């Protein structure tokens, strides 16, 4: 656990911002035609390339190509020792006890976020989405199979997952096109059309920070060594497309049209103080999945939907500690058969839901598959998302007066085609 809770920063507003010196998430921004690596402090991006050029990062083994880069992968590949040394140096430069001359030089490297174009932070080679929330799995299973068969027989034996599509992962701020696909109509006949059941999924994802070798499973006791940090993750879903296609091989076009992540990657070190025990696992998992230590995180999560008239409706407040399977179990199972992982790979948790209504991380659950529409504060009734909606995911952890925010994922769902809108209106009238 980092012993930094007492640290204060000289950067205006940083201490109370959710991005204090204890956080320092990494990101990438565009400046004068090139992309640069930065950390966030308060409402500023600290340009690490400029810090390096003026000599404030000497002795850390950093190269120009690492800091003037479209992605964080090369920085992550430096390894745990160098990354921790960089983090420690940045905390020294940004703390209120920093050397006066170094503080003045560092100040010149701060860029207001309001004037900064943030980019997708990772070159994501592979992406896996788990299904690790028992509350979510029970809710969905109960809807479609009944309470007696809510969990599939394998669910408590292994972390269920599917391999997603990394090419359609986008950053916060980029709009999401309305999904189209094959849907089964009420008479059991497949048709092509635009989804009528577009949904979000509230998730966290961890970023692989260390390669593994093909044929060499990652053991539970070493799995944490492969984790660089965390992002918020929205696994956008078209439920009607998904329902028709997912048997027998799982999600495909109902998921692969878009997933979105936050601009900033919160390093593992920032969340170490918030590690906690997860739910009791029964029956005991097989030996290769048995826990060595606590790898759940006490992170509060929230989803809001902003309507076209700018009304904000909070759909869900929950916590990542409700997940049944932890990140080490996910990685140990992922590599059991010899699959290798690479720096920049993304491992998402699956929808995170708590035990109570109001803690359920999707519209599918919140409206109980449309049977119990949500009444918004502006009078609208919703079962699923509407065109023009902006979905915003937020997350934070807090202890001893220090708040660590994971940024936010905010994306707007674009309008459907004119033809689809006309069809929907006819269906409503009929």
CSV table of C-alpha atoms in Angstrom, one decimal:
chain,number,residue,atom,x,y,z
A,1,UNK,CA,0.0,0.0,0.0
A,2,UNK,CA,1.3,3.4,-0.9
A,3,UNK,CA,2.1,5.6,2.1
A,4,UNK,CA,1.1,8.8,0.3
A,5,UNK,CA,-2.3,9.7,1.7
A,6,UNK,CA,-0.8,12.8,3.4
A,7,UNK,CA,0.7,14.2,0.2
A,8,UNK,CA,-0.6,17.5,-1.1
A,9,UNK,CA,0.0,19.1,-4.4
A,10,UNK,CA,0.9,22.7,-5.4
A,11,UNK,CA,-1.2,22.4,-8.6
A,12,UNK,CA,-4.4,24.5,-8.1
A,13,UNK,CA,-7.4,22.5,-7.2
A,14,UNK,CA,-5.7,19.1,-7.6
A,15,UNK,CA,-6.1,17.9,-4.0
A,16,UNK,CA,-10.0,18.1,-4.1
A,17,UNK,CA,-10.4,17.1,-7.8
A,18,UNK,CA,-10.3,13.4,-7.7
A,19,UNK,CA,-7.0,13.6,-9.6
A,20,UNK,CA,-4.6,14.4,-6.8
A,21,UNK,CA,-0.9,13.4,-6.6
A,22,UNK,CA,-1.9,10.0,-5.3
A,23,UNK,CA,-3.7,9.2,-8.6
A,24,UNK,CA,-1.7,10.4,-11.7
A,25,UNK,CA,-3.4,8.3,-14.4
A,26,UNK,CA,-1.7,8.1,-17.8
A,27,UNK,CA,-3.1,9.2,-21.1
A,28,UNK,CA,-2.2,10.5,-24.6
A,29,UNK,CA,-3.0,13.9,-26.0
A,30,UNK,CA,-2.4,15.5,-29.4
A,31,UNK,CA,-0.2,18.6,-29.5
A,32,UNK,CA,1.0,20.5,-32.6
A,33,UNK,CA,0.6,17.5,-34.9
A,34,UNK,CA,2.0,14.8,-32.7
A,35,UNK,CA,0.8,12.7,-29.8
A,36,UNK,CA,2.4,12.8,-26.4
A,37,UNK,CA,2.2,10.9,-23.1
A,38,UNK,CA,0.8,12.7,-20.1
A,39,UNK,CA,-0.4,12.2,-16.6
A,40,UNK,CA,-3.5,14.0,-15.2
A,41,UNK,CA,-3.2,16.2,-12.2
A,42,UNK,CA,-6.3,18.1,-11.2
A,43,UNK,CA,-7.8,19.6,-14.4
A,44,UNK,CA,-4.4,19.6,-16.2
A,45,UNK,CA,-2.5,17.2,-18.4
A,46,UNK,CA,1.2,17.2,-17.5
A,47,UNK,CA,3.3,16.8,-20.7
A,48,UNK,CA,5.9,14.2,-20.0
A,49,UNK,CA,7.7,14.9,-23.3
A,50,UNK,CA,8.4,18.5,-22.3
A,51,UNK,CA,9.4,17.4,-18.8
A,52,UNK,CA,11.9,15.0,-20.4
A,53,UNK,CA,13.3,17.6,-22.8
A,54,UNK,CA,14.0,20.0,-19.9
A,55,UNK,CA,15.9,17.4,-18.0
A,56,UNK,CA,13.4,16.7,-15.2
A,57,UNK,CA,13.1,13.0,-16.0
A,58,UNK,CA,16.8,12.3,-16.3
A,59,UNK,CA,18.1,9.0,-15.0
A,60,UNK,CA,14.8,7.1,-15.5
A,61,UNK,CA,15.8,5.3,-18.8
A,62,UNK,CA,13.1,7.1,-20.8
A,63,UNK,CA,13.5,7.7,-24.6
A,64,UNK,CA,11.9,10.3,-26.9
A,65,UNK,CA,10.1,7.5,-28.8
A,66,UNK,CA,8.3,6.4,-25.6
A,67,UNK,CA,7.0,9.8,-24.7
A,68,UNK,CA,6.3,11.1,-28.2
A,69,UNK,CA,4.0,8.3,-29.1
A,70,UNK,CA,0.4,7.6,-30.3
A,71,UNK,CA,-0.1,5.1,-27.5
A,72,UNK,CA,1.0,4.1,-24.0
A,73,UNK,CA,2.1,0.6,-25.0
A,74,UNK,CA,5.8,1.5,-25.2
A,75,UNK,CA,5.7,3.2,-21.8
A,76,UNK,CA,3.9,0.2,-20.3
A,77,UNK,CA,6.5,-2.1,-21.8
A,78,UNK,CA,9.3,-0.5,-19.9
A,79,UNK,CA,8.4,-2.7,-17.0
A,80,UNK,CA,7.2,-2.4,-13.4
A,81,UNK,CA,10.5,-1.1,-12.0
A,82,UNK,CA,10.9,1.8,-14.4
A,83,UNK,CA,7.2,2.7,-14.3
A,84,UNK,CA,7.2,2.9,-10.5
A,85,UNK,CA,10.4,5.1,-10.6
A,86,UNK,CA,8.7,7.4,-13.1
A,87,UNK,CA,5.6,7.6,-10.9
A,88,UNK,CA,7.6,8.4,-7.8
A,89,UNK,CA,9.5,11.1,-9.6
A,90,UNK,CA,6.3,12.7,-10.8
A,91,UNK,CA,4.9,12.7,-7.3
A,92,UNK,CA,8.0,14.5,-6.1
A,93,UNK,CA,7.7,17.1,-8.8
A,94,UNK,CA,4.0,17.7,-8.2
A,95,UNK,CA,3.9,17.6,-4.4
A,96,UNK,CA,3.8,20.8,-2.3
A,97,UNK,CA,7.4,20.1,-1.1
A,98,UNK,CA,8.9,20.1,-4.6
A,99,UNK,CA,12.0,22.1,-5.2
A,100,UNK,CA,11.1,25.7,-6.1
A,101,UNK,CA,13.0,25.7,-9.4
A,102,UNK,CA,11.7,22.3,-10.5
A,103,UNK,CA,8.2,23.3,-9.5
A,104,UNK,CA,8.4,26.4,-11.8
A,105,UNK,CA,9.7,24.3,-14.7
A,106,UNK,CA,7.0,21.7,-14.1
A,107,UNK,CA,4.3,24.3,-14.1
A,108,UNK,CA,5.3,25.3,-17.7
A,109,UNK,CA,4.5,21.7,-18.8
A,110,UNK,CA,0.9,21.7,-17.5
A,111,UNK,CA,-1.8,21.9,-20.2
A,112,UNK,CA,-5.4,22.8,-19.2
A,113,UNK,CA,-7.7,19.9,-20.1
A,114,UNK,CA,-10.1,22.3,-21.6
A,115,UNK,CA,-7.5,23.1,-24.3
A,116,UNK,CA,-6.3,19.5,-24.7
A,117,UNK,CA,-7.3,16.9,-27.3
A,118,UNK,CA,-7.2,13.5,-25.6
A,119,UNK,CA,-6.8,10.4,-27.6
A,120,UNK,CA,-7.5,6.6,-27.3
A,121,UNK,CA,-4.6,5.7,-24.9
A,122,UNK,CA,-3.9,2.2,-26.0
A,123,UNK,CA,-3.1,0.1,-29.1
A,124,UNK,CA,-5.4,-2.8,-28.1
A,125,UNK,CA,-4.2,-6.0,-29.6
A,126,UNK,CA,-6.8,-8.3,-28.0
A,127,UNK,CA,-9.8,-7.7,-25.8
A,128,UNK,CA,-11.7,-10.2,-23.6
A,129,UNK,CA,-14.9,-9.6,-21.9
A,130,UNK,CA,-15.7,-11.6,-18.8
A,131,UNK,CA,-19.1,-12.3,-17.2
A,132,UNK,CA,-17.9,-12.1,-13.6
A,133,UNK,CA,-20.9,-10.5,-11.7
A,134,UNK,CA,-23.1,-13.2,-10.1
A,135,UNK,CA,-25.8,-10.6,-9.5
A,136,UNK,CA,-25.8,-9.7,-13.2
A,137,UNK,CA,-25.7,-13.3,-14.3
A,138,UNK,CA,-28.6,-14.3,-12.0
A,139,UNK,CA,-30.7,-11.4,-13.2
A,140,UNK,CA,-30.2,-12.2,-16.9
A,141,UNK,CA,-30.5,-15.9,-16.4
A,142,UNK,CA,-33.8,-15.5,-14.4
A,143,UNK,CA,-35.2,-13.3,-17.2
A,144,UNK,CA,-34.6,-15.9,-19.9
A,145,UNK,CA,-34.4,-19.3,-18.1
A,146,UNK,CA,-36.2,-18.8,-14.8
A,147,UNK,CA,-34.8,-18.5,-11.3
A,148,UNK,CA,-34.2,-22.2,-11.0
A,149,UNK,CA,-31.8,-22.2,-13.9
A,150,UNK,CA,-30.4,-18.7,-13.6
A,151,UNK,CA,-26.8,-19.7,-13.6
A,152,UNK,CA,-25.4,-22.2,-16.1
A,153,UNK,CA,-23.8,-25.3,-14.6
A,154,UNK,CA,-20.2,-24.0,-15.2
A,155,UNK,CA,-20.6,-20.5,-13.9
A,156,UNK,CA,-19.2,-21.0,-10.4
A,157,UNK,CA,-16.4,-23.3,-11.7
A,158,UNK,CA,-14.7,-20.8,-14.0
A,159,UNK,CA,-14.7,-17.1,-15.1
A,160,UNK,CA,-16.9,-17.2,-18.2
A,161,UNK,CA,-15.8,-14.9,-21.0
A,162,UNK,CA,-15.9,-14.2,-24.7
A,163,UNK,CA,-13.3,-12.7,-27.0
A,164,UNK,CA,-14.4,-9.3,-28.2
A,165,UNK,CA,-13.5,-7.1,-31.1
A,166,UNK,CA,-10.6,-4.6,-30.3
A,167,UNK,CA,-10.9,-2.7,-33.6
A,168,UNK,CA,-14.2,-1.1,-32.5
A,169,UNK,CA,-13.1,0.1,-29.0
A,170,UNK,CA,-13.3,3.9,-28.9
A,171,UNK,CA,-12.4,6.6,-26.5
A,172,UNK,CA,-14.8,8.7,-24.4
A,173,UNK,CA,-16.3,11.5,-26.5
A,174,UNK,CA,-16.6,9.6,-29.8
A,175,UNK,CA,-20.2,9.1,-30.9
A,176,UNK,CA,-21.7,5.6,-31.3
A,177,UNK,CA,-23.5,4.7,-34.5
A,178,UNK,CA,-26.9,3.0,-34.1
A,179,UNK,CA,-26.4,-0.7,-34.5
A,180,UNK,CA,-28.0,-2.8,-37.2
A,181,UNK,CA,-28.1,-6.5,-37.6
A,182,UNK,CA,-30.2,-9.7,-37.9
A,183,UNK,CA,-33.2,-9.8,-35.6
A,184,UNK,CA,-35.8,-12.4,-35.0
A,185,UNK,CA,-39.3,-11.0,-35.2
A,186,UNK,CA,-42.3,-11.9,-33.1
A,187,UNK,CA,-43.2,-14.8,-35.5
A,188,UNK,CA,-39.7,-16.3,-35.3
A,189,UNK,CA,-38.7,-15.0,-38.7
A,190,UNK,CA,-35.2,-13.4,-39.0
A,191,UNK,CA,-35.1,-10.0,-40.6
A,192,UNK,CA,-32.4,-7.3,-41.1
A,193,UNK,CA,-33.0,-4.1,-39.2
A,194,UNK,CA,-31.8,-1.5,-36.7
A,195,UNK,CA,-31.8,-2.5,-33.1
A,196,UNK,CA,-34.8,-1.5,-30.9
A,197,UNK,CA,-33.0,-2.5,-27.7
A,198,UNK,CA,-29.7,-0.6,-27.5
A,199,UNK,CA,-28.1,-0.8,-24.1
A,200,UNK,CA,-25.0,0.1,-22.1
A,201,UNK,CA,-23.0,-2.2,-19.8
A,202,UNK,CA,-21.2,-0.8,-16.8
A,203,UNK,CA,-17.8,-2.4,-16.5
A,204,UNK,CA,-14.2,-2.0,-15.4
A,205,UNK,CA,-11.3,-3.3,-17.4
A,206,UNK,CA,-7.7,-4.0,-16.6
A,207,UNK,CA,-4.8,-3.4,-18.9
A,208,UNK,CA,-2.1,-6.0,-19.4
A,209,UNK,CA,1.3,-4.6,-18.4
A,210,UNK,CA,3.6,-7.6,-19.0
A,211,UNK,CA,3.7,-10.2,-21.7
A,212,UNK,CA,3.3,-13.9,-20.9
A,213,UNK,CA,4.7,-16.7,-23.0
A,214,UNK,CA,2.5,-18.9,-25.1
A,215,UNK,CA,2.2,-22.3,-23.4
A,216,UNK,CA,3.0,-20.9,-20.0
A,217,UNK,CA,-0.1,-20.3,-17.8
A,218,UNK,CA,0.0,-17.3,-15.5
A,219,UNK,CA,-0.3,-18.5,-11.9
A,220,UNK,CA,-2.6,-16.8,-9.4
A,221,UNK,CA,0.4,-15.7,-7.3
A,222,UNK,CA,2.0,-14.0,-10.2
A,223,UNK,CA,-1.1,-12.7,-12.0
A,224,UNK,CA,-1.0,-9.2,-10.4
A,225,UNK,CA,2.4,-8.7,-11.9
A,226,UNK,CA,0.8,-8.6,-15.3
A,227,UNK,CA,-1.6,-5.7,-14.4
A,228,UNK,CA,-0.7,-2.2,-15.4
A,229,UNK,CA,-3.9,-0.3,-14.5
A,230,UNK,CA,-7.6,0.1,-15.0
A,231,UNK,CA,-10.1,1.9,-17.2
A,232,UNK,CA,-13.9,2.3,-17.1
A,233,UNK,CA,-15.5,0.3,-19.9
A,234,UNK,CA,-18.9,0.5,-21.6
A,235,UNK,CA,-19.7,-2.6,-23.6
A,236,UNK,CA,-22.4,-1.2,-25.8
A,237,UNK,CA,-25.0,-3.9,-26.6
A,238,UNK,CA,-27.9,-4.4,-29.0
A,239,UNK,CA,-30.0,-6.8,-27.0
A,240,UNK,CA,-32.4,-8.0,-29.7
A,241,UNK,CA,-29.4,-8.8,-32.1
A,242,UNK,CA,-27.6,-10.4,-29.2
A,243,UNK,CA,-30.5,-12.6,-28.2
A,244,UNK,CA,-31.0,-14.0,-31.7
A,245,UNK,CA,-27.3,-14.8,-32.3
A,246,UNK,CA,-25.7,-15.8,-29.0
A,247,UNK,CA,-26.6,-19.5,-29.0
A,248,UNK,CA,-24.4,-21.5,-29.4
A,249,UNK,CA,-21.2,-19.5,-29.6
A,250,UNK,CA,-21.9,-16.3,-27.7
A,251,UNK,CA,-22.1,-12.6,-28.5
A,252,UNK,CA,-21.0,-11.3,-31.9
A,253,UNK,CA,-22.7,-8.5,-33.9
A,254,UNK,CA,-24.8,-7.5,-30.9
A,255,UNK,CA,-21.6,-6.4,-29.2
A,256,UNK,CA,-18.9,-5.7,-31.7
A,257,UNK,CA,-20.3,-2.4,-33.1
A,258,UNK,CA,-18.7,-0.4,-30.2
A,259,UNK,CA,-17.2,-0.5,-26.8
A,260,UNK,CA,-15.8,2.7,-25.1
A,261,UNK,CA,-13.1,3.4,-22.5
A,262,UNK,CA,-11.9,6.4,-20.5
A,263,UNK,CA,-9.1,8.5,-21.7
A,264,UNK,CA,-7.0,7.9,-18.6
A,265,UNK,CA,-5.6,4.7,-17.3
A,266,UNK,CA,-5.5,4.6,-13.5
A,267,UNK,CA,-2.3,2.7,-12.5
A,268,UNK,CA,-2.6,-0.3,-10.2
A,269,UNK,CA,-0.5,1.6,-7.6
A,270,UNK,CA,-3.2,4.3,-7.2
A,271,UNK,CA,-5.9,1.6,-6.4
A,272,UNK,CA,-3.7,-0.6,-4.2
A,273,UNK,CA,-5.0,1.0,-1.0
A,274,UNK,CA,-8.5,0.0,-2.1
A,275,UNK,CA,-8.0,-3.7,-2.5
A,276,UNK,CA,-10.5,-5.7,-0.6
A,277,UNK,CA,-12.0,-9.2,-0.1
A,278,UNK,CA,-14.7,-10.2,-2.6
A,279,UNK,CA,-17.7,-12.4,-2.0
A,280,UNK,CA,-17.3,-15.8,-0.5
A,281,UNK,CA,-16.9,-18.4,-3.3
A,282,UNK,CA,-18.8,-21.6,-2.9
A,283,UNK,CA,-18.0,-24.2,-4.0
A,284,UNK,CA,-14.3,-23.7,-3.7
A,285,UNK,CA,-12.8,-23.2,-7.1
A,286,UNK,CA,-10.2,-25.6,-8.5
A,287,UNK,CA,-6.7,-25.2,-7.2
A,288,UNK,CA,-5.4,-23.1,-10.0
A,289,UNK,CA,-8.1,-20.5,-9.2
A,290,UNK,CA,-7.8,-20.5,-5.5
A,291,UNK,CA,-7.0,-17.0,-4.1
A,292,UNK,CA,-3.6,-16.0,-2.8
A,293,UNK,CA,-4.6,-12.6,-1.6
A,294,UNK,CA,-7.4,-10.0,-2.0
A,295,UNK,CA,-7.7,-8.7,-5.6
A,296,UNK,CA,-11.2,-7.1,-5.5
A,297,UNK,CA,-11.3,-3.3,-5.4
A,298,UNK,CA,-13.6,-1.0,-3.5
A,299,UNK,CA,-14.5,1.3,-6.3
A,300,UNK,CA,-17.9,3.1,-6.5
A,301,UNK,CA,-19.4,3.1,-10.0
A,302,UNK,CA,-22.2,5.1,-11.5
A,303,UNK,CA,-24.1,5.4,-14.8
A,304,UNK,CA,-26.1,8.4,-15.9
A,305,UNK,CA,-28.1,8.9,-19.1
A,306,UNK,CA,-28.4,12.4,-20.4
A,307,UNK,CA,-31.5,12.9,-22.6
A,308,UNK,CA,-31.7,15.3,-25.6
A,309,UNK,CA,-33.2,17.9,-23.4
A,310,UNK,CA,-30.1,17.6,-21.1
A,311,UNK,CA,-31.9,15.9,-18.3
A,312,UNK,CA,-29.5,13.6,-16.3
A,313,UNK,CA,-31.0,10.4,-14.9
A,314,UNK,CA,-28.8,8.2,-12.7
A,315,UNK,CA,-29.6,4.7,-13.7
A,316,UNK,CA,-27.2,2.8,-11.5
A,317,UNK,CA,-24.9,3.1,-8.5
A,318,UNK,CA,-22.9,0.1,-7.5
A,319,UNK,CA,-19.4,-1.1,-6.6
A,320,UNK,CA,-16.8,-3.3,-8.3
A,321,UNK,CA,-16.3,-5.3,-5.1
A,322,UNK,CA,-19.5,-7.1,-5.9
A,323,UNK,CA,-17.8,-9.1,-8.7
A,324,UNK,CA,-17.6,-12.8,-8.0
A,325,UNK,CA,-14.4,-13.5,-9.9
A,326,UNK,CA,-11.4,-11.3,-9.3
A,327,UNK,CA,-8.8,-10.1,-11.9
A,328,UNK,CA,-6.2,-12.7,-11.0
A,329,UNK,CA,-8.7,-15.5,-11.4
A,330,UNK,CA,-9.7,-14.1,-14.7
A,331,UNK,CA,-6.1,-13.9,-16.0
A,332,UNK,CA,-5.2,-17.4,-14.5
A,333,UNK,CA,-8.1,-19.0,-16.3
A,334,UNK,CA,-7.6,-17.0,-19.5
A,335,UNK,CA,-4.0,-18.4,-19.8
A,336,UNK,CA,-4.7,-21.9,-18.4
A,337,UNK,CA,-4.6,-23.6,-21.8
A,338,UNK,CA,-1.5,-21.8,-22.9
A,339,UNK,CA,-2.9,-18.6,-24.4
A,340,UNK,CA,-0.4,-15.7,-24.1
A,341,UNK,CA,-1.3,-12.1,-23.2
A,342,UNK,CA,0.5,-9.0,-24.5
A,343,UNK,CA,1.1,-5.5,-23.3
A,344,UNK,CA,-2.0,-3.4,-24.0
A,345,UNK,CA,-4.5,-6.2,-24.1
A,346,UNK,CA,-7.7,-5.3,-22.3
A,347,UNK,CA,-9.6,-7.6,-19.9
A,348,UNK,CA,-13.1,-6.3,-19.1
A,349,UNK,CA,-15.1,-7.4,-16.1
A,350,UNK,CA,-18.5,-7.9,-17.6
A,351,UNK,CA,-21.5,-6.0,-16.4
A,352,UNK,CA,-21.1,-5.0,-12.7
A,353,UNK,CA,-24.3,-5.3,-10.7
A,354,UNK,CA,-25.0,-5.3,-7.0
A,355,UNK,CA,-27.7,-7.2,-5.1
A,356,UNK,CA,-30.4,-4.6,-5.2
A,357,UNK,CA,-32.4,-2.8,-7.9
A,358,UNK,CA,-30.6,0.6,-8.4
A,359,UNK,CA,-27.3,-1.3,-8.4
A,360,UNK,CA,-27.8,-3.1,-11.7
A,361,UNK,CA,-25.4,-2.1,-14.4
A,362,UNK,CA,-27.5,-2.3,-17.6
A,363,UNK,CA,-30.9,-1.1,-18.9
A,364,UNK,CA,-31.7,-4.7,-19.5
A,365,UNK,CA,-31.8,-5.3,-15.8
A,366,UNK,CA,-33.0,-1.9,-14.7
A,367,UNK,CA,-36.1,-2.2,-16.9
A,368,UNK,CA,-36.3,-6.0,-16.4
A,369,UNK,CA,-36.1,-6.6,-20.2
A,370,UNK,CA,-38.6,-3.8,-20.8
A,371,UNK,CA,-41.3,-5.2,-18.6
A,372,UNK,CA,-40.8,-2.5,-15.9
A,373,UNK,CA,-39.9,0.7,-17.8
A,374,UNK,CA,-37.9,3.3,-15.9
A,375,UNK,CA,-39.7,6.6,-15.3
A,376,UNK,CA,-37.2,9.5,-15.7
A,377,UNK,CA,-37.4,12.7,-13.7
A,378,UNK,CA,-38.4,14.6,-16.8
A,379,UNK,CA,-41.4,12.2,-17.3
A,380,UNK,CA,-39.9,10.0,-20.0
A,381,UNK,CA,-40.3,6.3,-19.8
A,382,UNK,CA,-37.5,4.1,-20.9
A,383,UNK,CA,-36.8,0.4,-21.3
A,384,UNK,CA,-33.7,0.9,-23.4
A,385,UNK,CA,-31.7,3.8,-24.9
A,386,UNK,CA,-33.0,6.3,-27.3
A,387,UNK,CA,-31.3,8.2,-30.1
A,388,UNK,CA,-29.4,11.2,-28.9
A,389,UNK,CA,-28.9,9.8,-25.4
A,390,UNK,CA,-25.5,10.4,-23.8
A,391,UNK,CA,-24.3,7.6,-21.6
A,392,UNK,CA,-21.8,8.6,-18.9
A,393,UNK,CA,-19.9,6.1,-16.7
A,394,UNK,CA,-18.0,7.4,-13.6
A,395,UNK,CA,-16.0,5.7,-10.9
A,396,UNK,CA,-14.1,6.6,-7.8
A,397,UNK,CA,-12.4,5.2,-4.7
A,398,UNK,CA,-12.1,7.2,-1.4
A,399,UNK,CA,-10.1,6.7,1.8
A,400,UNK,CA,-8.7,9.0,4.5
A,401,UNK,CA,-10.0,12.1,2.6
A,402,UNK,CA,-8.2,11.1,-0.6
A,403,UNK,CA,-10.5,10.5,-3.6
A,404,UNK,CA,-9.2,8.6,-6.7
A,405,UNK,CA,-11.4,9.1,-9.8
A,406,UNK,CA,-11.2,6.9,-12.8
A,407,UNK,CA,-12.3,9.7,-15.1
A,408,UNK,CA,-15.4,9.1,-17.1
A,409,UNK,CA,-16.7,7.4,-20.3
A,410,UNK,CA,-19.1,9.7,-22.0
A,411,UNK,CA,-20.5,8.8,-25.5
A,412,UNK,CA,-23.6,9.9,-27.4
A,413,UNK,CA,-25.7,7.4,-29.3
A,414,UNK,CA,-26.4,8.8,-32.7
A,415,UNK,CA,-29.7,8.9,-34.4
A,416,UNK,CA,-31.0,6.0,-36.5
A,417,UNK,CA,-31.6,6.3,-40.2
A,418,UNK,CA,-34.7,8.2,-41.4
A,419,UNK,CA,-36.2,4.9,-42.6
A,420,UNK,CA,-35.7,3.2,-39.3
A,421,UNK,CA,-37.3,6.1,-37.4
A,422,UNK,CA,-40.3,6.1,-39.7
A,423,UNK,CA,-40.7,2.3,-39.2
A,424,UNK,CA,-40.5,2.7,-35.4
A,425,UNK,CA,-43.1,5.5,-35.5
A,426,UNK,CA,-45.4,3.2,-37.5
A,427,UNK,CA,-45.0,0.4,-35.0
A,428,UNK,CA,-45.8,2.8,-32.1
A,429,UNK,CA,-49.0,4.0,-33.9
A,430,UNK,CA,-50.0,0.4,-34.6
